[in-house]
PDB file of C-alpha atoms and ligand atoms in Angstrom:
ATOM      1  CA  MET A   1      14.234  -0.965 -12.067  1.00 97.00           C
ATOM      2  CA  PHE A   2      11.213   0.204  -9.542  1.00 98.00           C
ATOM      3  CA  VAL A   3       8.436  -1.659  -8.205  1.00 98.00           C
ATOM      4  CA  ASP A   4       4.930  -0.093  -7.789  1.00 98.00           C
ATOM      5  CA  THR A   5       4.081  -1.633  -4.511  1.00 98.00           C
ATOM      6  CA  HIS A   6       0.439  -0.159  -4.432  1.00 98.00           C
ATOM      7  CA  ALA A   7      -1.947   0.681  -7.470  1.00 98.00           C
ATOM      8  CA  HIS A   8      -5.521   0.300  -8.350  1.00 98.00           C
ATOM      9  CA  LEU A   9      -5.327  -0.924 -11.920  1.00 98.00           C
ATOM     10  CA  THR A  10      -8.650  -2.168 -11.930  1.00 97.00           C
ATOM     11  CA  ASP A  11      -9.918   1.173 -11.281  1.00 97.00           C
ATOM     12  CA  LYS A  12     -12.471   2.432 -14.221  1.00 96.00           C
ATOM     13  CA  ALA A  13     -10.164   5.407 -14.958  1.00 96.00           C
ATOM     14  CA  PHE A  14      -7.741   2.752 -16.559  1.00 96.00           C
ATOM     15  CA  LYS A  15     -10.366   0.501 -18.080  1.00 92.00           C
ATOM     16  CA  GLU A  16      -9.945   1.884 -21.581  1.00 93.00           C
ATOM     17  CA  ASN A  17      -6.131   1.860 -21.958  1.00 95.00           C
ATOM     18  CA  LEU A  18      -4.771  -0.424 -19.311  1.00 96.00           C
ATOM     19  CA  ASN A  19      -2.407  -2.242 -21.676  1.00 96.00           C
ATOM     20  CA  GLN A  20      -0.742   1.164 -22.629  1.00 97.00           C
ATOM     21  CA  ILE A  21      -0.701   2.005 -18.952  1.00 97.00           C
ATOM     22  CA  ILE A  22       1.355  -1.179 -18.124  1.00 97.00           C
ATOM     23  CA  GLU A  23       3.694  -0.674 -21.267  1.00 97.00           C
ATOM     24  CA  LYS A  24       4.370   3.020 -20.094  1.00 97.00           C
ATOM     25  CA  ALA A  25       5.091   1.493 -16.804  1.00 98.00           C
ATOM     26  CA  ASN A  26       7.532  -1.135 -18.376  1.00 97.00           C
ATOM     27  CA  ASP A  27       9.135   1.817 -20.489  1.00 98.00           C
ATOM     28  CA  SER A  28       9.654   3.985 -17.118  1.00 98.00           C
ATOM     29  CA  MET A  29      11.500   1.060 -15.623  1.00 98.00           C
ATOM     30  CA  VAL A  30       8.469   0.319 -13.361  1.00 98.00           C
ATOM     31  CA  LYS A  31       8.747  -3.446 -13.939  1.00 97.00           C
ATOM     32  CA  GLU A  32       6.522  -5.052 -11.231  1.00 98.00           C
ATOM     33  CA  ILE A  33       3.132  -3.560  -9.973  1.00 98.00           C
ATOM     34  CA  ILE A  34       0.942  -4.958  -7.105  1.00 98.00           C
ATOM     35  CA  THR A  35      -2.432  -3.960  -7.693  1.00 98.00           C
ATOM     36  CA  SER A  36      -4.659  -3.629  -4.503  1.00 98.00           C
ATOM     37  CA  GLY A  37      -8.183  -4.502  -3.875  1.00 97.00           C
ATOM     38  CA  PHE A  38     -10.407  -2.648  -1.079  1.00 97.00           C
ATOM     39  CA  ASP A  39     -13.386  -4.967  -0.922  1.00 97.00           C
ATOM     40  CA  LEU A  40     -14.242  -8.396  -2.162  1.00 98.00           C
ATOM     41  CA  SER A  41     -15.167  -7.776  -5.727  1.00 97.00           C
ATOM     42  CA  SER A  42     -12.120  -5.396  -6.251  1.00 98.00           C
ATOM     43  CA  SER A  43      -9.927  -8.140  -4.667  1.00 98.00           C
ATOM     44  CA  VAL A  44     -11.553 -10.792  -7.104  1.00 98.00           C
ATOM     45  CA  GLU A  45     -10.613  -8.318  -9.856  1.00 98.00           C
ATOM     46  CA  ALA A  46      -7.153  -7.733  -8.772  1.00 98.00           C
ATOM     47  CA  VAL A  47      -6.296 -11.501  -8.714  1.00 98.00           C
ATOM     48  CA  GLU A  48      -8.086 -11.796 -11.935  1.00 98.00           C
ATOM     49  CA  LEU A  49      -5.664  -9.053 -13.415  1.00 98.00           C
ATOM     50  CA  ALA A  50      -2.558 -10.287 -11.917  1.00 98.00           C
ATOM     51  CA  GLY A  51      -3.265 -13.829 -13.471  1.00 98.00           C
ATOM     52  CA  GLN A  52      -3.238 -11.981 -17.010  1.00 97.00           C
ATOM     53  CA  TYR A  53       0.362 -10.351 -16.520  1.00 97.00           C
ATOM     54  CA  ASP A  54       3.726 -11.795 -15.276  1.00 97.00           C
ATOM     55  CA  ASN A  55       4.825  -8.672 -13.622  1.00 97.00           C
ATOM     56  CA  ILE A  56       1.345  -7.775 -11.856  1.00 98.00           C
ATOM     57  CA  TYR A  57       0.615  -9.065  -8.404  1.00 98.00           C
ATOM     58  CA  ALA A  58      -2.491  -8.816  -6.315  1.00 98.00           C
ATOM     59  CA  SER A  59      -3.218  -7.714  -2.763  1.00 98.00           C
ATOM     60  CA  ILE A  60      -6.599  -8.462  -1.296  1.00 98.00           C
ATOM     61  CA  GLY A  61      -8.637  -7.139   1.556  1.00 98.00           C
ATOM     62  CA  PHE A  62     -11.273  -5.147   2.945  1.00 98.00           C
ATOM     63  CA  TYR A  63     -10.960  -1.308   3.434  1.00 96.00           C
ATOM     64  CA  PRO A  64     -12.034   0.335   6.856  1.00 98.00           C
ATOM     65  CA  GLU A  65     -14.857   2.378   5.176  1.00 97.00           C
ATOM     66  CA  TYR A  66     -16.661  -0.807   4.327  1.00 97.00           C
ATOM     67  CA  ALA A  67     -15.861  -2.252   7.784  1.00 98.00           C
ATOM     68  CA  ASP A  68     -19.852  -2.414   8.378  1.00 98.00           C
ATOM     69  CA  ASP A  69     -20.208  -4.936   5.350  1.00 97.00           C
ATOM     70  CA  PHE A  70     -17.751  -7.128   6.421  1.00 98.00           C
ATOM     71  CA  SER A  71     -18.617 -10.643   7.267  1.00 98.00           C
ATOM     72  CA  LYS A  72     -17.709 -14.340   8.107  1.00 98.00           C
ATOM     73  CA  GLU A  73     -18.643 -15.106   4.567  1.00 98.00           C
ATOM     74  CA  ILE A  74     -16.409 -12.453   3.073  1.00 98.00           C
ATOM     75  CA  GLU A  75     -13.598 -13.275   5.461  1.00 98.00           C
ATOM     76  CA  ASP A  76     -13.750 -16.906   4.132  1.00 98.00           C
ATOM     77  CA  LYS A  77     -13.986 -15.890   0.585  1.00 98.00           C
ATOM     78  CA  ILE A  78     -10.774 -13.445   0.795  1.00 98.00           C
ATOM     79  CA  GLU A  79      -8.921 -16.294   2.634  1.00 98.00           C
ATOM     80  CA  LYS A  80      -9.634 -18.673  -0.114  1.00 98.00           C
ATOM     81  CA  LEU A  81      -8.597 -16.011  -2.981  1.00 98.00           C
ATOM     82  CA  GLY A  82      -5.415 -15.748  -0.855  1.00 98.00           C
ATOM     83  CA  GLY A  83      -4.476 -19.154  -1.715  1.00 97.00           C
ATOM     84  CA  ASN A  84      -3.812 -17.813  -5.398  1.00 98.00           C
ATOM     85  CA  GLN A  85       0.037 -17.758  -5.997  1.00 96.00           C
ATOM     86  CA  LYS A  86      -0.218 -14.125  -7.483  1.00 98.00           C
ATOM     87  CA  VAL A  87      -1.585 -12.820  -4.015  1.00 98.00           C
ATOM     88  CA  VAL A  88       1.239 -11.233  -2.207  1.00 98.00           C
ATOM     89  CA  ALA A  89      -0.132  -9.199   0.660  1.00 98.00           C
ATOM     90  CA  ILE A  90      -3.442  -8.795   2.532  1.00 98.00           C
ATOM     91  CA  GLY A  91      -4.656  -4.878   1.982  1.00 96.00           C
ATOM     92  CA  GLU A  92      -5.526  -2.360   2.042  1.00 96.00           C
ATOM     93  CA  ILE A  93      -6.866  -2.859   5.515  1.00 98.00           C
ATOM     94  CA  GLY A  94      -6.678  -0.522   8.541  1.00 98.00           C
ATOM     95  CA  LEU A  95      -8.398   2.542  10.391  1.00 98.00           C
ATOM     96  CA  GLN A  96      -9.802   5.650   8.988  1.00 98.00           C
ATOM     97  CA  TYR A  97     -11.278   7.950  11.585  1.00 98.00           C
ATOM     98  CA  THR A  98     -12.659  10.613   9.392  1.00 96.00           C
ATOM     99  CA  ASP A  99     -16.067  11.894   9.566  1.00 96.00           C
ATOM    100  CA  GLY A 100     -18.783   9.323   8.378  1.00 96.00           C
ATOM    101  CA  MET A 101     -16.999   6.248   8.640  1.00 98.00           C
ATOM    102  CA  PRO A 102     -17.871   3.101  10.648  1.00 98.00           C
ATOM    103  CA  SER A 103     -17.297   2.936  14.492  1.00 98.00           C
ATOM    104  CA  HIS A 104     -13.754   2.919  15.550  1.00 98.00           C
ATOM    105  CA  GLU A 105     -14.712  -0.338  17.641  1.00 98.00           C
ATOM    106  CA  ARG A 106     -15.888  -1.854  14.330  1.00 98.00           C
ATOM    107  CA  GLN A 107     -12.986  -0.691  12.462  1.00 98.00           C
ATOM    108  CA  LYS A 108     -10.587  -2.083  14.834  1.00 98.00           C
ATOM    109  CA  GLU A 109     -12.197  -5.267  14.771  1.00 98.00           C
ATOM    110  CA  VAL A 110     -12.364  -5.876  11.163  1.00 98.00           C
ATOM    111  CA  PHE A 111      -8.936  -4.754  10.962  1.00 98.00           C
ATOM    112  CA  LEU A 112      -7.632  -7.538  13.700  1.00 98.00           C
ATOM    113  CA  ARG A 113      -9.633  -9.921  11.798  1.00 98.00           C
ATOM    114  CA  GLN A 114      -7.821  -9.426   8.605  1.00 98.00           C
ATOM    115  CA  ILE A 115      -4.506  -9.086  10.691  1.00 98.00           C
ATOM    116  CA  LYS A 116      -5.011 -12.659  11.776  1.00 98.00           C
ATOM    117  CA  LEU A 117      -6.024 -13.839   8.562  1.00 98.00           C
ATOM    118  CA  ALA A 118      -2.842 -12.628   6.851  1.00 98.00           C
ATOM    119  CA  LYS A 119      -1.150 -14.619   9.550  1.00 98.00           C
ATOM    120  CA  ARG A 120      -2.824 -17.656   8.626  1.00 98.00           C
ATOM    121  CA  LEU A 121      -1.688 -17.140   4.970  1.00 98.00           C
ATOM    122  CA  ASN A 122       1.584 -16.155   6.067  1.00 98.00           C
ATOM    123  CA  LYS A 123       1.445 -12.818   3.969  1.00 98.00           C
ATOM    124  CA  PRO A 124       2.377  -9.311   4.729  1.00 98.00           C
ATOM    125  CA  ILE A 125      -0.266  -6.406   5.638  1.00 98.00           C
ATOM    126  CA  ILE A 126      -0.877  -3.208   3.547  1.00 98.00           C
ATOM    127  CA  ILE A 127      -2.142  -0.851   6.177  1.00 98.00           C
ATOM    128  CA  HIS A 128      -4.370   2.211   5.232  1.00 97.00           C
ATOM    129  CA  CYS A 129      -4.400   4.723   8.114  1.00 97.00           C
ATOM    130  CA  ARG A 130      -5.920   8.208   8.494  1.00 96.00           C
ATOM    131  CA  ASP A 131      -6.296  10.035  11.489  1.00 96.00           C
ATOM    132  CA  ALA A 132      -5.901   7.074  13.519  1.00 97.00           C
ATOM    133  CA  TYR A 133      -2.142   6.472  13.848  1.00 97.00           C
ATOM    134  CA  GLY A 134      -2.065   6.195  17.715  1.00 97.00           C
ATOM    135  CA  ASP A 135      -4.831   3.455  17.544  1.00 98.00           C
ATOM    136  CA  MET A 136      -3.227   1.585  14.866  1.00 98.00           C
ATOM    137  CA  ILE A 137       0.090   1.463  16.540  1.00 98.00           C
ATOM    138  CA  THR A 138      -1.377   0.325  19.853  1.00 98.00           C
ATOM    139  CA  LEU A 139      -3.416  -2.376  18.079  1.00 98.00           C
ATOM    140  CA  LEU A 140      -0.241  -3.634  16.388  1.00 98.00           C
ATOM    141  CA  LYS A 141       1.639  -3.687  19.665  1.00 98.00           C
ATOM    142  CA  ASP A 142      -1.299  -5.447  21.367  1.00 98.00           C
ATOM    143  CA  ASN A 143      -1.347  -8.160  18.761  1.00 98.00           C
ATOM    144  CA  LYS A 144       2.270  -8.840  17.907  1.00 97.00           C
ATOM    145  CA  GLU A 145       1.676 -12.667  18.038  1.00 98.00           C
ATOM    146  CA  TYR A 146      -0.675 -12.161  14.826  1.00 98.00           C
ATOM    147  CA  LEU A 147       1.768  -9.919  12.949  1.00 98.00           C
ATOM    148  CA  THR A 148       3.759 -11.168   9.989  1.00 97.00           C
ATOM    149  CA  SER A 149       5.123  -7.853   8.264  1.00 97.00           C
ATOM    150  CA  GLY A 150       3.868  -5.255   6.067  1.00 98.00           C
ATOM    151  CA  THR A 151       3.828  -1.588   5.092  1.00 98.00           C
ATOM    152  CA  LEU A 152       2.305   1.648   6.135  1.00 98.00           C
ATOM    153  CA  HIS A 153       0.990   2.622   2.806  1.00 97.00           C
ATOM    154  CA  CYS A 154       1.184   6.215   1.528  1.00 94.00           C
ATOM    155  CA  TYR A 155       2.572   7.045   5.111  1.00 96.00           C
ATOM    156  CA  SER A 156       2.067  10.618   6.337  1.00 94.00           C
ATOM    157  CA  GLY A 157       2.338  10.338  10.162  1.00 95.00           C
ATOM    158  CA  SER A 158       5.057  11.139  12.860  1.00 96.00           C
ATOM    159  CA  TYR A 159       8.690   9.844  12.790  1.00 97.00           C
ATOM    160  CA  GLU A 160       8.037   8.579  16.071  1.00 97.00           C
ATOM    161  CA  ILE A 161       5.217   6.352  15.037  1.00 97.00           C
ATOM    162  CA  ALA A 162       7.237   5.311  11.941  1.00 98.00           C
ATOM    163  CA  VAL A 163      10.022   4.091  14.236  1.00 98.00           C
ATOM    164  CA  GLU A 164       7.629   2.157  16.346  1.00 98.00           C
ATOM    165  CA  ALA A 165       6.432   0.384  13.224  1.00 98.00           C
ATOM    166  CA  ILE A 166       9.742  -0.201  11.864  1.00 98.00           C
ATOM    167  CA  LYS A 167      10.528  -1.918  15.342  1.00 98.00           C
ATOM    168  CA  LEU A 168       7.544  -4.237  14.479  1.00 98.00           C
ATOM    169  CA  GLY A 169       8.868  -5.254  11.467  1.00 97.00           C
ATOM    170  CA  PHE A 170       7.129  -2.647   8.984  1.00 98.00           C
ATOM    171  CA  TYR A 171       8.093  -0.549   5.853  1.00 98.00           C
ATOM    172  CA  ILE A 172       7.090   2.968   5.258  1.00 98.00           C
ATOM    173  CA  SER A 173       5.672   3.465   1.798  1.00 98.00           C
ATOM    174  CA  VAL A 174       6.496   6.665  -0.054  1.00 98.00           C
ATOM    175  CA  GLY A 175       3.850   7.889  -2.561  1.00 97.00           C
ATOM    176  CA  GLY A 176       2.988  11.251  -4.505  1.00 96.00           C
ATOM    177  CA  VAL A 177       2.178  12.973  -1.437  1.00 95.00           C
ATOM    178  CA  SER A 178       5.704  13.322  -0.430  1.00 96.00           C
ATOM    179  CA  THR A 179       6.009  15.554  -3.563  1.00 96.00           C
ATOM    180  CA  PHE A 180       3.285  17.816  -2.848  1.00 95.00           C
ATOM    181  CA  LYS A 181       4.090  21.473  -1.926  1.00 93.00           C
ATOM    182  CA  ASN A 182       2.368  21.495   1.303  1.00 95.00           C
ATOM    183  CA  ALA A 183       3.756  18.224   2.524  1.00 96.00           C
ATOM    184  CA  GLN A 184       6.916  19.680   4.142  1.00 96.00           C
ATOM    185  CA  ASN A 185       6.019  17.875   7.331  1.00 97.00           C
ATOM    186  CA  VAL A 186       5.962  14.390   5.509  1.00 97.00           C
ATOM    187  CA  ARG A 187       9.474  15.338   3.773  1.00 97.00           C
ATOM    188  CA  GLU A 188      10.898  16.064   7.056  1.00 97.00           C
ATOM    189  CA  MET A 189       9.750  12.780   8.476  1.00 98.00           C
ATOM    190  CA  LEU A 190      11.081  10.892   5.278  1.00 98.00           C
ATOM    191  CA  LYS A 191      14.426  12.394   5.804  1.00 97.00           C
ATOM    192  CA  LYS A 192      14.957  10.802   9.194  1.00 98.00           C
ATOM    193  CA  VAL A 193      13.613   7.448   8.169  1.00 98.00           C
ATOM    194  CA  PRO A 194      16.205   5.053   6.806  1.00 98.00           C
ATOM    195  CA  LEU A 195      16.045   4.106   2.983  1.00 98.00           C
ATOM    196  CA  ASP A 196      16.488   0.556   3.586  1.00 97.00           C
ATOM    197  CA  ARG A 197      12.864   0.442   5.332  1.00 98.00           C
ATOM    198  CA  MET A 198      11.202   2.205   2.533  1.00 98.00           C
ATOM    199  CA  ILE A 199       9.305   1.165  -0.634  1.00 98.00           C
ATOM    200  CA  LEU A 200       7.728   3.053  -3.415  1.00 98.00           C
ATOM    201  CA  GLU A 201       3.911   3.410  -4.611  1.00 98.00           C
ATOM    202  CA  THR A 202       1.632   5.411  -6.537  1.00 98.00           C
ATOM    203  CA  ASP A 203      -1.807   4.755  -5.174  1.00 97.00           C
ATOM    204  CA  CYS A 204      -2.920   5.518  -8.774  1.00 98.00           C
ATOM    205  CA  PRO A 205      -5.237   6.630  -9.977  1.00 97.00           C
ATOM    206  CA  TYR A 206      -5.177   9.021  -6.868  1.00 94.00           C
ATOM    207  CA  LEU A 207      -2.387  11.185  -5.453  1.00 95.00           C
ATOM    208  CA  THR A 208      -0.698  12.121  -8.751  1.00 97.00           C
ATOM    209  CA  PRO A 209       2.808  13.330  -7.656  1.00 97.00           C
ATOM    210  CA  HIS A 210       4.051  16.922  -8.382  1.00 96.00           C
ATOM    211  CA  PRO A 211       4.304  18.440 -11.083  1.00 95.00           C
ATOM    212  CA  TYR A 212       2.017  16.403 -12.583  1.00 95.00           C
ATOM    213  CA  ARG A 213      -0.880  16.873 -10.232  1.00 93.00           C
ATOM    214  CA  GLY A 214      -4.343  17.398 -12.160  1.00 92.00           C
ATOM    215  CA  GLN A 215      -3.186  14.474 -14.320  1.00 95.00           C
ATOM    216  CA  LEU A 216      -4.426  10.968 -13.798  1.00 95.00           C
ATOM    217  CA  ASN A 217      -1.911   9.098 -11.695  1.00 98.00           C
ATOM    218  CA  MET A 218      -0.182   6.040 -13.052  1.00 98.00           C
ATOM    219  CA  PRO A 219       2.719   3.442 -12.254  1.00 98.00           C
ATOM    220  CA  SER A 220       4.853   5.331 -14.436  1.00 98.00           C
ATOM    221  CA  PHE A 221       5.018   8.413 -12.348  1.00 98.00           C
ATOM    222  CA  ILE A 222       7.108   6.255  -9.861  1.00 98.00           C
ATOM    223  CA  PRO A 223      10.478   7.554 -10.940  1.00 98.00           C
ATOM    224  CA  THR A 224       8.979  10.998 -10.365  1.00 98.00           C
ATOM    225  CA  ILE A 225       8.522  10.048  -6.782  1.00 98.00           C
ATOM    226  CA  ALA A 226      11.861   8.391  -6.533  1.00 98.00           C
ATOM    227  CA  GLN A 227      13.550  11.203  -8.064  1.00 98.00           C
ATOM    228  CA  SER A 228      12.076  13.558  -5.221  1.00 97.00           C
ATOM    229  CA  LEU A 229      12.923  11.069  -2.560  1.00 98.00           C
ATOM    230  CA  ALA A 230      16.649  10.719  -3.767  1.00 98.00           C
ATOM    231  CA  GLN A 231      16.986  14.432  -3.426  1.00 97.00           C
ATOM    232  CA  LEU A 232      15.666  14.220   0.107  1.00 97.00           C
ATOM    233  CA  LYS A 233      18.237  11.616   0.924  1.00 97.00           C
ATOM    234  CA  GLY A 234      20.999  13.214  -0.685  1.00 98.00           C
ATOM    235  CA  VAL A 235      21.555  10.090  -3.025  1.00 98.00           C
ATOM    236  CA  ASP A 236      21.100   9.280  -6.716  1.00 98.00           C
ATOM    237  CA  ILE A 237      18.023   7.932  -8.000  1.00 98.00           C
ATOM    238  CA  GLN A 238      19.664   4.527  -8.778  1.00 98.00           C
ATOM    239  CA  THR A 239      20.308   3.998  -5.019  1.00 98.00           C
ATOM    240  CA  VAL A 240      16.665   4.840  -4.465  1.00 98.00           C
ATOM    241  CA  ALA A 241      15.611   2.410  -7.322  1.00 98.00           C
ATOM    242  CA  ASP A 242      17.999  -0.463  -5.989  1.00 98.00           C
ATOM    243  CA  THR A 243      17.354  -0.211  -2.175  1.00 98.00           C
ATOM    244  CA  THR A 244      13.353   0.170  -2.696  1.00 98.00           C
ATOM    245  CA  THR A 245      13.332  -2.604  -5.140  1.00 98.00           C
ATOM    246  CA  ILE A 246      15.441  -4.949  -2.800  1.00 98.00           C
ATOM    247  CA  ASN A 247      12.918  -3.994   0.170  1.00 98.00           C
ATOM    248  CA  ALA A 248       9.895  -4.665  -1.981  1.00 98.00           C
ATOM    249  CA  ARG A 249      11.086  -8.097  -2.929  1.00 98.00           C
ATOM    250  CA  ARG A 250      11.942  -8.894   0.528  1.00 98.00           C
ATOM    251  CA  LEU A 251       8.562  -7.930   1.983  1.00 98.00           C
ATOM    252  CA  PHE A 252       6.369  -9.188  -0.669  1.00 98.00           C
ATOM    253  CA  LYS A 253       8.634 -12.366  -1.618  1.00 97.00           C
ATOM    254  CA  ILE A 254       8.406 -11.361  -5.444  1.00 96.00           C
TER     255      ILE A 254
HETATM  256 NI1   NI B   1      -4.897   2.624  -2.191  1.00 79.83          NI
END
């Protein structure tokens, strides 16, 4: 079996046929799914959805893109929501240094506040990072006392930063990008990262794996990602399934 450790099942793209999507995942041996929030309302929705299905769990948090909207009130609400037993992680949280985003200082502040919140709740964190890997790893290293554990979601950075993160107790999440034709650098990095520090994710409805690009991404595509990783690592798909499932269970305590 597989675990899809990062999906956005509350996305409007799934609204019409969510039951079918979840059944299809089940038929594809994707037996557990963590659905992720990115602001307060999507986090509330993620927890509600997790409450409706035994095999769906929730991750809650505030995305760097919205860092300017974060407040003490929202922080308190997320913390309260974190008391729900289906909440298995704080995320996605992190840094995104692309154009038009909140200031780097503000993003770092909001990221750190949520790292501390995860520590209070004793939950792992799911990190979203784009064009900010240097600052991310520095922030994590400088705040070791607040770290629980976690994962670098849809990781596409360098092998060296992956190693630093693993030393801090993190896992590396492998998603559809690893199958893209133009992602040779990601595959080279993943070849070197040990499988026993990897977990799988779709990030659906985004980042559909090759050869299904153009279609809506969904959790049932996890075996496609696993097959590509198996080939990269020179192991069979069952080994990828078993190892990544054990890792996901250990990390998220599911
Ligand atoms: Ni995501």
